[in-house]
C-alpha positions as a Markdown table, in Angstrom:
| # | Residue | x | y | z |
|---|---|---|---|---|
| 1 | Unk | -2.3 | 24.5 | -4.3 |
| 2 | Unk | -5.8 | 23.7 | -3.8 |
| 3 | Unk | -6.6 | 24.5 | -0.4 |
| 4 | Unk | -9.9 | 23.6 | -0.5 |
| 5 | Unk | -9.0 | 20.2 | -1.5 |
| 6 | Unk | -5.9 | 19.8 | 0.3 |
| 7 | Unk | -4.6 | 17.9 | 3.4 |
| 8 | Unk | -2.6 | 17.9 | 6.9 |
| 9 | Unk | 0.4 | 15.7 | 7.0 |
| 10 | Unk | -1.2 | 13.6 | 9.8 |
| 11 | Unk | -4.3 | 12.9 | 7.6 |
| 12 | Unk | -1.7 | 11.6 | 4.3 |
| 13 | Unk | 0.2 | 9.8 | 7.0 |
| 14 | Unk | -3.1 | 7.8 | 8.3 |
| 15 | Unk | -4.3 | 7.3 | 4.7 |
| 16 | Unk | -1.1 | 5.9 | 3.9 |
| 17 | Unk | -1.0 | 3.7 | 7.0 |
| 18 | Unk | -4.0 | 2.0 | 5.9 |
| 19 | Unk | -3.5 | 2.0 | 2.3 |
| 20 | Unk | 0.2 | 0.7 | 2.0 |
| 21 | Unk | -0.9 | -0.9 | 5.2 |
| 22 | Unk | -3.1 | -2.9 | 3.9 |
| 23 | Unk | -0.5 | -4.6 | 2.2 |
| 24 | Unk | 2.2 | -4.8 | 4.5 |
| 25 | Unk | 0.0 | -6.6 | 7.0 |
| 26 | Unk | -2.3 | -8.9 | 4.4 |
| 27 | Unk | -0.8 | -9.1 | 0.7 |
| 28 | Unk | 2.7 | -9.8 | 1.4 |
| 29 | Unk | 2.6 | -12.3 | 4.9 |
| 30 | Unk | 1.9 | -15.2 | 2.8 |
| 31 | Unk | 4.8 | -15.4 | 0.2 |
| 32 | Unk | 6.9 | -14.2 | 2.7 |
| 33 | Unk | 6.1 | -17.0 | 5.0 |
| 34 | Unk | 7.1 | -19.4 | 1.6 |
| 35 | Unk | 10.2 | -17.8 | 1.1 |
| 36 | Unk | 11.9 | -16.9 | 4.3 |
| 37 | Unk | 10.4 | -19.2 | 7.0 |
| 38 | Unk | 10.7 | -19.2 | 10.7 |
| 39 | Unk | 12.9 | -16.0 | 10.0 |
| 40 | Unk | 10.2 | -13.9 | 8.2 |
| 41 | Unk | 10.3 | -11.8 | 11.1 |
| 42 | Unk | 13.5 | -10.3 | 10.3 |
| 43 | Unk | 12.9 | -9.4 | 6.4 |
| 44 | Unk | 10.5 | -6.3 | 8.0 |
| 45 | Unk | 13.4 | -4.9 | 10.1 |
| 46 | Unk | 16.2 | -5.8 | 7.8 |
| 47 | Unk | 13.6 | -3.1 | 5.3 |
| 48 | Unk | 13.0 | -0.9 | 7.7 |
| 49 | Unk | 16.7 | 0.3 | 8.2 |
| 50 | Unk | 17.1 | 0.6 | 4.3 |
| 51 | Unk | 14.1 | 2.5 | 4.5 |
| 52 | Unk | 15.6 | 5.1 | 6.8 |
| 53 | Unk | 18.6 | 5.2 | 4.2 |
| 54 | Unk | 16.4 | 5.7 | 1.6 |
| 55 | Unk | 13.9 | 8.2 | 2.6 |
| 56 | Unk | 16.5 | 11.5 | 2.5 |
| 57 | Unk | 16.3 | 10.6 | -1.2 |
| 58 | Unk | 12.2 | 11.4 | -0.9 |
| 59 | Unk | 12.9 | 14.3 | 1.3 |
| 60 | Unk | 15.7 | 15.3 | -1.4 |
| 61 | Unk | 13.2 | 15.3 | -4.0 |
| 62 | Unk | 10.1 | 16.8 | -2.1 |
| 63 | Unk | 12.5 | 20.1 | -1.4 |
| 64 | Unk | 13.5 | 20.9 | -4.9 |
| 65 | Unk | 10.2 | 20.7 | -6.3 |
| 66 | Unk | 7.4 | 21.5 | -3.6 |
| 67 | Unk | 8.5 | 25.2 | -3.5 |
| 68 | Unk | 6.9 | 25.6 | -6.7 |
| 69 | Unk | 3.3 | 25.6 | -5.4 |
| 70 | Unk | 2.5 | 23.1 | -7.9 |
| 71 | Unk | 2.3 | 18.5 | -8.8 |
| 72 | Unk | 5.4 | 17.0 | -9.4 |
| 73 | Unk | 4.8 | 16.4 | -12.9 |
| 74 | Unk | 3.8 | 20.1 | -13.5 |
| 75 | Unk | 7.3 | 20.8 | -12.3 |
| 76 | Unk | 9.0 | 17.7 | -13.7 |
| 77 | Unk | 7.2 | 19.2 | -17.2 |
| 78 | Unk | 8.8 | 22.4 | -17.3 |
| 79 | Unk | 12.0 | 21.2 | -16.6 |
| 80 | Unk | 13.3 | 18.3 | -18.1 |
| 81 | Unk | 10.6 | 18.7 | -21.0 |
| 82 | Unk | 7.1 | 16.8 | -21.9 |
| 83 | Unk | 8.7 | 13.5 | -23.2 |
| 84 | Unk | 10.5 | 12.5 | -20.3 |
| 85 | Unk | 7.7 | 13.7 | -18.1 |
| 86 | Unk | 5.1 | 11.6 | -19.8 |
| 87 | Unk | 7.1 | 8.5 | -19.9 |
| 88 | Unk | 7.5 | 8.9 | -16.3 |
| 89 | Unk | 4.2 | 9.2 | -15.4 |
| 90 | Unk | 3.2 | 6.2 | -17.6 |
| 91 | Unk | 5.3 | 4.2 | -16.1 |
| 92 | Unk | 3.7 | 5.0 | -12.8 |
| 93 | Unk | 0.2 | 4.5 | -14.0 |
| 94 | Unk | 0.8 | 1.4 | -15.3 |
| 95 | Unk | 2.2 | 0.7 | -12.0 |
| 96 | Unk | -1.3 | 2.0 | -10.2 |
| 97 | Unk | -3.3 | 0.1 | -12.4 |
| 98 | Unk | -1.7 | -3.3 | -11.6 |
| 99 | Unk | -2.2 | -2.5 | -7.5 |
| 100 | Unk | -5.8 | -1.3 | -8.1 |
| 101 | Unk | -6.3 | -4.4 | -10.1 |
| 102 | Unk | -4.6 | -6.6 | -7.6 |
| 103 | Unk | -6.0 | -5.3 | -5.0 |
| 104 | Unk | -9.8 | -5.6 | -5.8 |
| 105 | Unk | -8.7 | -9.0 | -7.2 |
| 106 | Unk | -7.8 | -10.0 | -4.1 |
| 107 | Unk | -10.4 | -8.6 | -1.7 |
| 108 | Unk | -13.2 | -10.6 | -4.0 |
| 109 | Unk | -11.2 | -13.9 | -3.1 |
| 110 | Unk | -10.8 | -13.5 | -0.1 |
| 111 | Unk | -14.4 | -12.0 | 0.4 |
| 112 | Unk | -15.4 | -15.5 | -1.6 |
| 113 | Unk | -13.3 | -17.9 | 0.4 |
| 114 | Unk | -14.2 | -16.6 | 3.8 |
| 115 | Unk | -17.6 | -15.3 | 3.8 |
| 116 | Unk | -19.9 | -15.4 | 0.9 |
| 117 | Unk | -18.7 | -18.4 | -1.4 |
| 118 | Unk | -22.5 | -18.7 | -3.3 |
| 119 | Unk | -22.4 | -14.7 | -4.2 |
| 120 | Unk | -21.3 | -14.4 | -7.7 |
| 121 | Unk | -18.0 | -12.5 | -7.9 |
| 122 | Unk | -18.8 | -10.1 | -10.6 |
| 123 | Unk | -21.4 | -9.1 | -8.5 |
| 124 | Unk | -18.6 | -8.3 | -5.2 |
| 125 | Unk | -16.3 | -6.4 | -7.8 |
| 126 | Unk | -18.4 | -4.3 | -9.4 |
| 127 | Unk | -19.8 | -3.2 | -6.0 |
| 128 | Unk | -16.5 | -2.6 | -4.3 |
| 129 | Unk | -14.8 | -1.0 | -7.4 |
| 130 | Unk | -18.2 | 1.3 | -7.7 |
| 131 | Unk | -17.8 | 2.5 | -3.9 |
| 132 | Unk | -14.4 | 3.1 | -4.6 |
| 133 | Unk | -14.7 | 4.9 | -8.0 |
| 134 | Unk | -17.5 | 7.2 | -5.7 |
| 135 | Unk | -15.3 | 8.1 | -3.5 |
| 136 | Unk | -12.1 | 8.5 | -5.4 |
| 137 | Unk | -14.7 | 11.4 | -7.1 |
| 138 | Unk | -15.2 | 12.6 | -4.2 |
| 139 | Unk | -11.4 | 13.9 | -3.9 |
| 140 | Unk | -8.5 | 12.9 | -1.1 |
| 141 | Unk | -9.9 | 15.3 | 1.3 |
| 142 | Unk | -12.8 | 13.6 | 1.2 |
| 143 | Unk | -10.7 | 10.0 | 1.0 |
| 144 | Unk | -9.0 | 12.0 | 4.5 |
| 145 | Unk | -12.0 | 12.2 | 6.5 |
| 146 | Unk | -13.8 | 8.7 | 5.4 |
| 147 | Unk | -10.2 | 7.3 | 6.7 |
| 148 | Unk | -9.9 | 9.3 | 9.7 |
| 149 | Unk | -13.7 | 7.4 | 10.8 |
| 150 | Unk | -12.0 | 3.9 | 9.8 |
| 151 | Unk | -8.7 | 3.8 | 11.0 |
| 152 | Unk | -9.7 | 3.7 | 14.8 |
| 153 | Unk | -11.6 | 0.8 | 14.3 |
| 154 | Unk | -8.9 | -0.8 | 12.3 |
| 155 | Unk | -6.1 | -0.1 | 15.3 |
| 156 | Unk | -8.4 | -1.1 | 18.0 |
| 157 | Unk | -9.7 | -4.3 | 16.3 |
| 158 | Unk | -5.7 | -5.2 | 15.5 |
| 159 | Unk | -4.8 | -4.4 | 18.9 |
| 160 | Unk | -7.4 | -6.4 | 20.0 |
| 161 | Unk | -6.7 | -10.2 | 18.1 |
| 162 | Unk | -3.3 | -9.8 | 19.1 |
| 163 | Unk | -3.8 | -9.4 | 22.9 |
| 164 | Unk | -7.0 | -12.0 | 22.9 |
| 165 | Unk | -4.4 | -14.6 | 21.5 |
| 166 | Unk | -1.8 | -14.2 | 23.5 |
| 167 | Unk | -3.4 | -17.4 | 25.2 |
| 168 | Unk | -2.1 | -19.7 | 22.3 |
| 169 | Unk | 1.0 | -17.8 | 20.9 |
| 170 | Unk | 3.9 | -20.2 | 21.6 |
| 171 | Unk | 7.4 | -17.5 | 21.0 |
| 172 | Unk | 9.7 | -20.5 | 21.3 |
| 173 | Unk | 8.7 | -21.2 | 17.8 |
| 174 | Unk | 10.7 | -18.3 | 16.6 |
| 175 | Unk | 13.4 | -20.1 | 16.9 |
| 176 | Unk | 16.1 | -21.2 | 16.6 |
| 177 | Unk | 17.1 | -18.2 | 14.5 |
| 178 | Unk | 18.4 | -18.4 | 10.7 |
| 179 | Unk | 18.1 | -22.5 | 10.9 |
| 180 | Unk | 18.7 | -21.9 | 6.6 |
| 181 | Unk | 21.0 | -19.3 | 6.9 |
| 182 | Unk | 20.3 | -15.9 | 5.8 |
| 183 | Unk | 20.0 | -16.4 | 2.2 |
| 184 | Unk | 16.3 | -17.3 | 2.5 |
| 185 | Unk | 15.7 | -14.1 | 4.5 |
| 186 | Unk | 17.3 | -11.4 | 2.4 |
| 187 | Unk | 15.8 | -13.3 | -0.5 |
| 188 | Unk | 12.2 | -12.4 | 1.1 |
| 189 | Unk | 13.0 | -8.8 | 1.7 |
| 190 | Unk | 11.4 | -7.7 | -1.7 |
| 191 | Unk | 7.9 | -8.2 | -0.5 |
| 192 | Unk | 8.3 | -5.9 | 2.6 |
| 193 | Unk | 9.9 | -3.5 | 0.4 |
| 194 | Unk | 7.3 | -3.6 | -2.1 |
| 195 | Unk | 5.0 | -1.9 | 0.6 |
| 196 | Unk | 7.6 | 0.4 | 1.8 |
| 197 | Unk | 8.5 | 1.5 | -1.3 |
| 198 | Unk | 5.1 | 3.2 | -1.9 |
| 199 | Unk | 5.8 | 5.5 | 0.3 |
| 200 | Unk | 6.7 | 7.5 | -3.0 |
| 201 | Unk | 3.4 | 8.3 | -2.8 |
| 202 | Unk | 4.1 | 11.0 | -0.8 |
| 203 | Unk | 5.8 | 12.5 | -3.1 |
| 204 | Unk | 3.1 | 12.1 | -5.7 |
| 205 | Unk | 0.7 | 13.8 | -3.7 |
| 206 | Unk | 2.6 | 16.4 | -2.2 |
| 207 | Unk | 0.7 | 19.3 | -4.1 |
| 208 | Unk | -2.0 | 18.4 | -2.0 |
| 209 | Unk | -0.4 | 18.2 | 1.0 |
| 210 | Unk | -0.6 | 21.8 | 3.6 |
| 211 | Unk | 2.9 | 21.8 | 5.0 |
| 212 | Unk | 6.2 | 20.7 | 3.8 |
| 213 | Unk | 7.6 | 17.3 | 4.5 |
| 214 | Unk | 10.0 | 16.5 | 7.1 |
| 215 | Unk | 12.2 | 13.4 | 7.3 |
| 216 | Unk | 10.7 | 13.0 | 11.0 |
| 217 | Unk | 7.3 | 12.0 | 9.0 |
| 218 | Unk | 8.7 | 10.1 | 6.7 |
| 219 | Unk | 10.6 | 7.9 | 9.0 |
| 220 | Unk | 7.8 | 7.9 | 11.4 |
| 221 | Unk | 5.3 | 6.4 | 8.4 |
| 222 | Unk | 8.3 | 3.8 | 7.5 |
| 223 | Unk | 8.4 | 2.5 | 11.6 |
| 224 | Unk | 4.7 | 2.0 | 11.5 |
| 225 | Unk | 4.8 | 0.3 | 8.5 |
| 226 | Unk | 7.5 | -2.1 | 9.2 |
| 227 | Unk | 5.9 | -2.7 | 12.7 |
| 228 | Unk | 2.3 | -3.8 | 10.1 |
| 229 | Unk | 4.3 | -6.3 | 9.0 |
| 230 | Unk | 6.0 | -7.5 | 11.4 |
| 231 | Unk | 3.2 | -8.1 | 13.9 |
| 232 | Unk | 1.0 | -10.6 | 11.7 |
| 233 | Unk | 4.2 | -12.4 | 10.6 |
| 234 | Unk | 5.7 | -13.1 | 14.1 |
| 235 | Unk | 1.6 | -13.5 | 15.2 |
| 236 | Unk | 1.3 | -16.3 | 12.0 |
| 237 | Unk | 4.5 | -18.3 | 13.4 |
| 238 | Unk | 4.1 | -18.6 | 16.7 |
| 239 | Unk | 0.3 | -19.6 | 16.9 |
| 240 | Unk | 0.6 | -21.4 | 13.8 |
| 241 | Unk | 4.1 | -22.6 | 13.6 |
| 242 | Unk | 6.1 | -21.5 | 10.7 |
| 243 | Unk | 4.8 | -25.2 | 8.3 |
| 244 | Unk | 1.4 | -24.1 | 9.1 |
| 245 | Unk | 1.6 | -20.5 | 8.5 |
| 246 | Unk | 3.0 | -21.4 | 5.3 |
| 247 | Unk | 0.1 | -22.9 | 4.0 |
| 248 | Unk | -2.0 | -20.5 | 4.7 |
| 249 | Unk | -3.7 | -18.1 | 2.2 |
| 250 | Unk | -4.2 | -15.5 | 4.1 |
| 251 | Unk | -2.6 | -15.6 | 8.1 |
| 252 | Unk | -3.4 | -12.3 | 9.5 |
| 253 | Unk | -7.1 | -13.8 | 8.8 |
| 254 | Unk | -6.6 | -17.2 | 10.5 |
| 255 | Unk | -5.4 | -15.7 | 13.0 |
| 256 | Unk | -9.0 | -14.0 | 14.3 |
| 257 | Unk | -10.4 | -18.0 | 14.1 |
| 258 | Unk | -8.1 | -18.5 | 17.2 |
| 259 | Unk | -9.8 | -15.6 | 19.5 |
| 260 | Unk | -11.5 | -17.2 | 22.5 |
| 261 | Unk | -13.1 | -14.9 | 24.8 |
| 262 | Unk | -14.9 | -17.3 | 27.0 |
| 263 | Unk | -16.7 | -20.4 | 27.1 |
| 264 | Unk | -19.8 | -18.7 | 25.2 |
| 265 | Unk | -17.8 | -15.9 | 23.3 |
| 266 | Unk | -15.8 | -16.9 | 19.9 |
| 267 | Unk | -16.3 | -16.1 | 16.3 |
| 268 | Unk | -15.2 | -13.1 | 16.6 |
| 269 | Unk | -13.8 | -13.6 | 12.8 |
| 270 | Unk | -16.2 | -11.4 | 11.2 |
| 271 | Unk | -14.9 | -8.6 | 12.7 |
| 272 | Unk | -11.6 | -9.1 | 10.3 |
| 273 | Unk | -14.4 | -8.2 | 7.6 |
| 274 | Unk | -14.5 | -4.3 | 8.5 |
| 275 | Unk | -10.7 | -4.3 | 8.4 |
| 276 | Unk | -9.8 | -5.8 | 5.0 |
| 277 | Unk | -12.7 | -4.1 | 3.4 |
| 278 | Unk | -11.7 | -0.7 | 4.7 |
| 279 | Unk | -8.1 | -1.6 | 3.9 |
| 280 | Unk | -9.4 | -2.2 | 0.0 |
| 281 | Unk | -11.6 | 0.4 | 0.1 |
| 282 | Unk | -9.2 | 3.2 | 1.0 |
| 283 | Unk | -6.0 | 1.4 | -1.1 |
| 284 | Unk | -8.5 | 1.5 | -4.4 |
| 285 | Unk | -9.9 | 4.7 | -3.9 |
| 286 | Unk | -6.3 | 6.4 | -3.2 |
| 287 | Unk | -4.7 | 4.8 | -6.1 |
| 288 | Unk | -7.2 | 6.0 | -8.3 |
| 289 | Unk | -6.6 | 9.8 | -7.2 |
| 290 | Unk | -3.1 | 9.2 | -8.0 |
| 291 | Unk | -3.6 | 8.2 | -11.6 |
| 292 | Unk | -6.2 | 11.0 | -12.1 |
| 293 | Unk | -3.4 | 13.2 | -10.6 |
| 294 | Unk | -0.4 | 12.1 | -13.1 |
| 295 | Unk | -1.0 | 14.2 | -15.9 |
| 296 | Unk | -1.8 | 18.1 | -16.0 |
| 297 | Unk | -5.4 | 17.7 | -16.9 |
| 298 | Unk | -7.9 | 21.1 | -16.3 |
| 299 | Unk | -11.2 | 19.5 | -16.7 |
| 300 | Unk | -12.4 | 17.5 | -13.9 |
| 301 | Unk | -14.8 | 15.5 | -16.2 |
| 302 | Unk | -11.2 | 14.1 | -17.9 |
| 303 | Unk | -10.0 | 13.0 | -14.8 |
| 304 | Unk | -13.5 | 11.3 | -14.1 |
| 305 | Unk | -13.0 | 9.6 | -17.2 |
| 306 | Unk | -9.6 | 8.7 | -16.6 |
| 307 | Unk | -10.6 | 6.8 | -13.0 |
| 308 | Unk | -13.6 | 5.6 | -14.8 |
| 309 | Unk | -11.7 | 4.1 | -17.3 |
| 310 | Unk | -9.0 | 2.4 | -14.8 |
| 311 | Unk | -11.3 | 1.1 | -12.4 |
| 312 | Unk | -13.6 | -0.5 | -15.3 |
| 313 | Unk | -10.9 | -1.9 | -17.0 |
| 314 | Unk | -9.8 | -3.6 | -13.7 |
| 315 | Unk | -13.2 | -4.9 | -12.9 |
| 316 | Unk | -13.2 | -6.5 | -16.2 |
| 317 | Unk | -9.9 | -8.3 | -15.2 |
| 318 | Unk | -10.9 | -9.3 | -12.1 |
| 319 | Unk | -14.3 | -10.4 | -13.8 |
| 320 | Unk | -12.5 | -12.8 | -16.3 |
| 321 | Unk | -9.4 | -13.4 | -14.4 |
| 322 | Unk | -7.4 | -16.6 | -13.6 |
| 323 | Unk | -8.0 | -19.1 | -11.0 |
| 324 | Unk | -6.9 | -17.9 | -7.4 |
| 325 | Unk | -3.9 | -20.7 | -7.9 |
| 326 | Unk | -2.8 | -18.4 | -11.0 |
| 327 | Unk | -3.0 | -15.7 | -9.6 |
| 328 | Unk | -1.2 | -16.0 | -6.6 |
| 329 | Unk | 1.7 | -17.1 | -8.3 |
| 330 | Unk | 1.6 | -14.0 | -10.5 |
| 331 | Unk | 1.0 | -11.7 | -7.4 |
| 332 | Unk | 4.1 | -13.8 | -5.7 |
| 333 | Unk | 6.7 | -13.8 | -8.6 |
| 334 | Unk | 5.6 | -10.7 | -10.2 |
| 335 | Unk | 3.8 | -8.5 | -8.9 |
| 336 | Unk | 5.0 | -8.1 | -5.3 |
| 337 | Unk | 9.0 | -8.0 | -6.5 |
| 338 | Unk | 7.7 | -5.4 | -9.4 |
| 339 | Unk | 6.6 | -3.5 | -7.5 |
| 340 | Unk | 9.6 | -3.3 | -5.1 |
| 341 | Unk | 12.2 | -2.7 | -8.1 |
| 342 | Unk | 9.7 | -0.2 | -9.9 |
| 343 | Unk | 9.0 | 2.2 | -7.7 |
| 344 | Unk | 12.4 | 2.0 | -6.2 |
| 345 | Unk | 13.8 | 2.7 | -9.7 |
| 346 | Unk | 10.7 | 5.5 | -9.8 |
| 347 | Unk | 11.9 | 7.3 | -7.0 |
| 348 | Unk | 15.8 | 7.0 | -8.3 |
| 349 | Unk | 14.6 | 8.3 | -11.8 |
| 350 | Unk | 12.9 | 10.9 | -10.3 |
| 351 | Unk | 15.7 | 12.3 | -8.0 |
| 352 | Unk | 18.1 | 12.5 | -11.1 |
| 353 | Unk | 15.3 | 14.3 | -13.1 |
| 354 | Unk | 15.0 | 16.5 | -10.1 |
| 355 | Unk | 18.3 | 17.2 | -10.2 |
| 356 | Unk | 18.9 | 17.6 | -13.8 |
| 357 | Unk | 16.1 | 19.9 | -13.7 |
| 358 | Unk | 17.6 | 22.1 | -10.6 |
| 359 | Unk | 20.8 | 22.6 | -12.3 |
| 360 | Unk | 19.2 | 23.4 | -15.9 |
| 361 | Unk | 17.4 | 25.9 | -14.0 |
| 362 | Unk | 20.6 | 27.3 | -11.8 |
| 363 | Unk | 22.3 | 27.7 | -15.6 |
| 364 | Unk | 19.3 | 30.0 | -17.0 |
| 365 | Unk | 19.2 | 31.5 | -13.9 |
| 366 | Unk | 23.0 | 32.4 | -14.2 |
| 367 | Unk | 23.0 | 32.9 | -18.3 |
């Protein structure tokens, strides 16, 4: 382990809280609003107990192979063999590409719908994915301390919309409960899970982590995250109303339109600026330590390459993308489910390579 670049499990679990955060409480409210209504709500804590269920297979994996003082894919590599390995970590990369993409794709929209509609949106891309490609360089401890100055901002301000609007939130539109039956609420439990679910992460990163996980800090993470999602979706309903909410682009931002301090204090909106952007900012930058992380590469300048690479291909995506209208139905139908089944198939794949790999090494051990 590299020490020198290595982290405290409080510091991975605030990056991850505002990275898979980011999602949880901007990406996925508005499809899940579409798809499971007035009972949105519920699709979080429905998640949230699977989670818990789920996250023993995490710790299952993180035990076998963090011994080895080394990635997961170094280990991964030496015992079920290079192929396998390599089509694993492929898979993931693809995977990191499509959320870095995604989400600089969707902080330019938003930053062009909200606040700077005449600024060309090349010109927004290339200076977000340059700040981010900087800092991704810079390494996750680095990425640690940068996030350790945002977060409390981020809390505080979050903390703050929701208790200045309690003024207009109406809870007696919450109900009555499952008016559609539960179908249309299990049917939106994908996009939750498709921010839980990157909680593999952890596991991706664990070589630069300082102490071993526990299942107290992965179900910890998996509360908070669940409670990201909940609060803008139950805050989207009842100050909205569950039509209205629906055809919203992005709720958790209406919302901060609605704070009324006074007579002679409102527009407090802009303040929702530092959040996403430090939300993007972190999510990019994270994602593209991952992917320089996936293979065994020596040479830092390959690794610089490889982010390089990643983060210029995306800007050139996002450059010459679709219409928003496009998009969003991608992001809805594809990417956000994808996302869900992938990296829950990810962490399955990986638990039976992990174990294939334990008991190959138990034989030579014995032969």
């Amino acid at each position: 382990m590299d020490r020198q670049n290595s982290i405290s499990i409080v510091h991975m679990s605030m990056i991850g809280l505002v990275a898979i955060g980011f999602k949880s409480h901007v990406l996925v409210i508005p499809p899940l609003i579409q798809t499971a209504g007035r009972d949105s709500w519920m699709t979080p804590i429905i998640i949230l107990a699977v989670a818990l269920l789920w996250a023993p297979l995490l710790l299952y994996i993180h035990k076998k192979t963090q011994d080895q003082n080394q990635s997961l894919f170094l280990w991964l590599r030496s015992h079920i063999g290079k192929i396998p390995t390599y089509i694993i970590s492929t898979l993931i990369l693809l995977e990191c590409m499509s959320i870095v993409s995604f989400a600089l794709n969707d902080t330019i929209v938003w930053t062009s719908i909200s606040y700077l509609p005449s600024t060309p949106n090349y010109f927004l891309t290339v200076i977000l994915a340059t700040t981010s490609f900087y800092l991704a360089l810079k390494g996750l401890r680095t990425l640690a301390v940068v996030n350790f100055v945002l977060i409390f901002a981020i809390v505080a301000f979050g903390f703050f919309v929701s208790i200045s609007n309690l003024q207009v939130k109406n809870y007696s539109l919450l109900m009555p409960f499952l008016e559609n039956g539960i179908r249309p609420v299990l049917k939106g439990t994908v996009y939750p899970a498709s921010g839980i679910v990157e909680m593999v992460i952890f596991i991706l990163l664990q070589h630069k982590v300082k102490k071993p996980l526990k299942y107290k800090h992965l179900a910890w993470n998996i509360v908070l995250l669940s409670s990201l999602a909940i609060g803008p979706l139950m805050g989207a309903i009842i100050e909205f109303g569950p039509k209205e909410a629906a055809r919203l682009r992005y709720p958790a931002f209406e919302e901060w339109g609605l704070v009324q301090l006074s007579e002679f204090i409102g527009h407090l909106d802009f303040l929702s600026i530092y959040q996403w952007l430090s939300g993007a900012f972190i999510r990019i930058s994270l994602y593209l330590i991952i992917i320089s992380e996936l293979f065994p590469l020596q040479k830092k300048t390959t690794r610089k390459y490889i982010m390089l690479g990643v983060i210029t291909l995306s800007t050139i995506l996002v450059c010459i993308g679709a219409s928003d209208t496009i998009f969003y139905k991608w992001e809805k139908i594809l990417f956000l489910p994808l996302t869900a089944y992938i990296f829950f198939s990810i962490s399955l794949i990986l638990g039976v390579s992990v174990w294939l790999g334990s008991k190959k090494s138990k034989k030579k051990a014995q032969g």
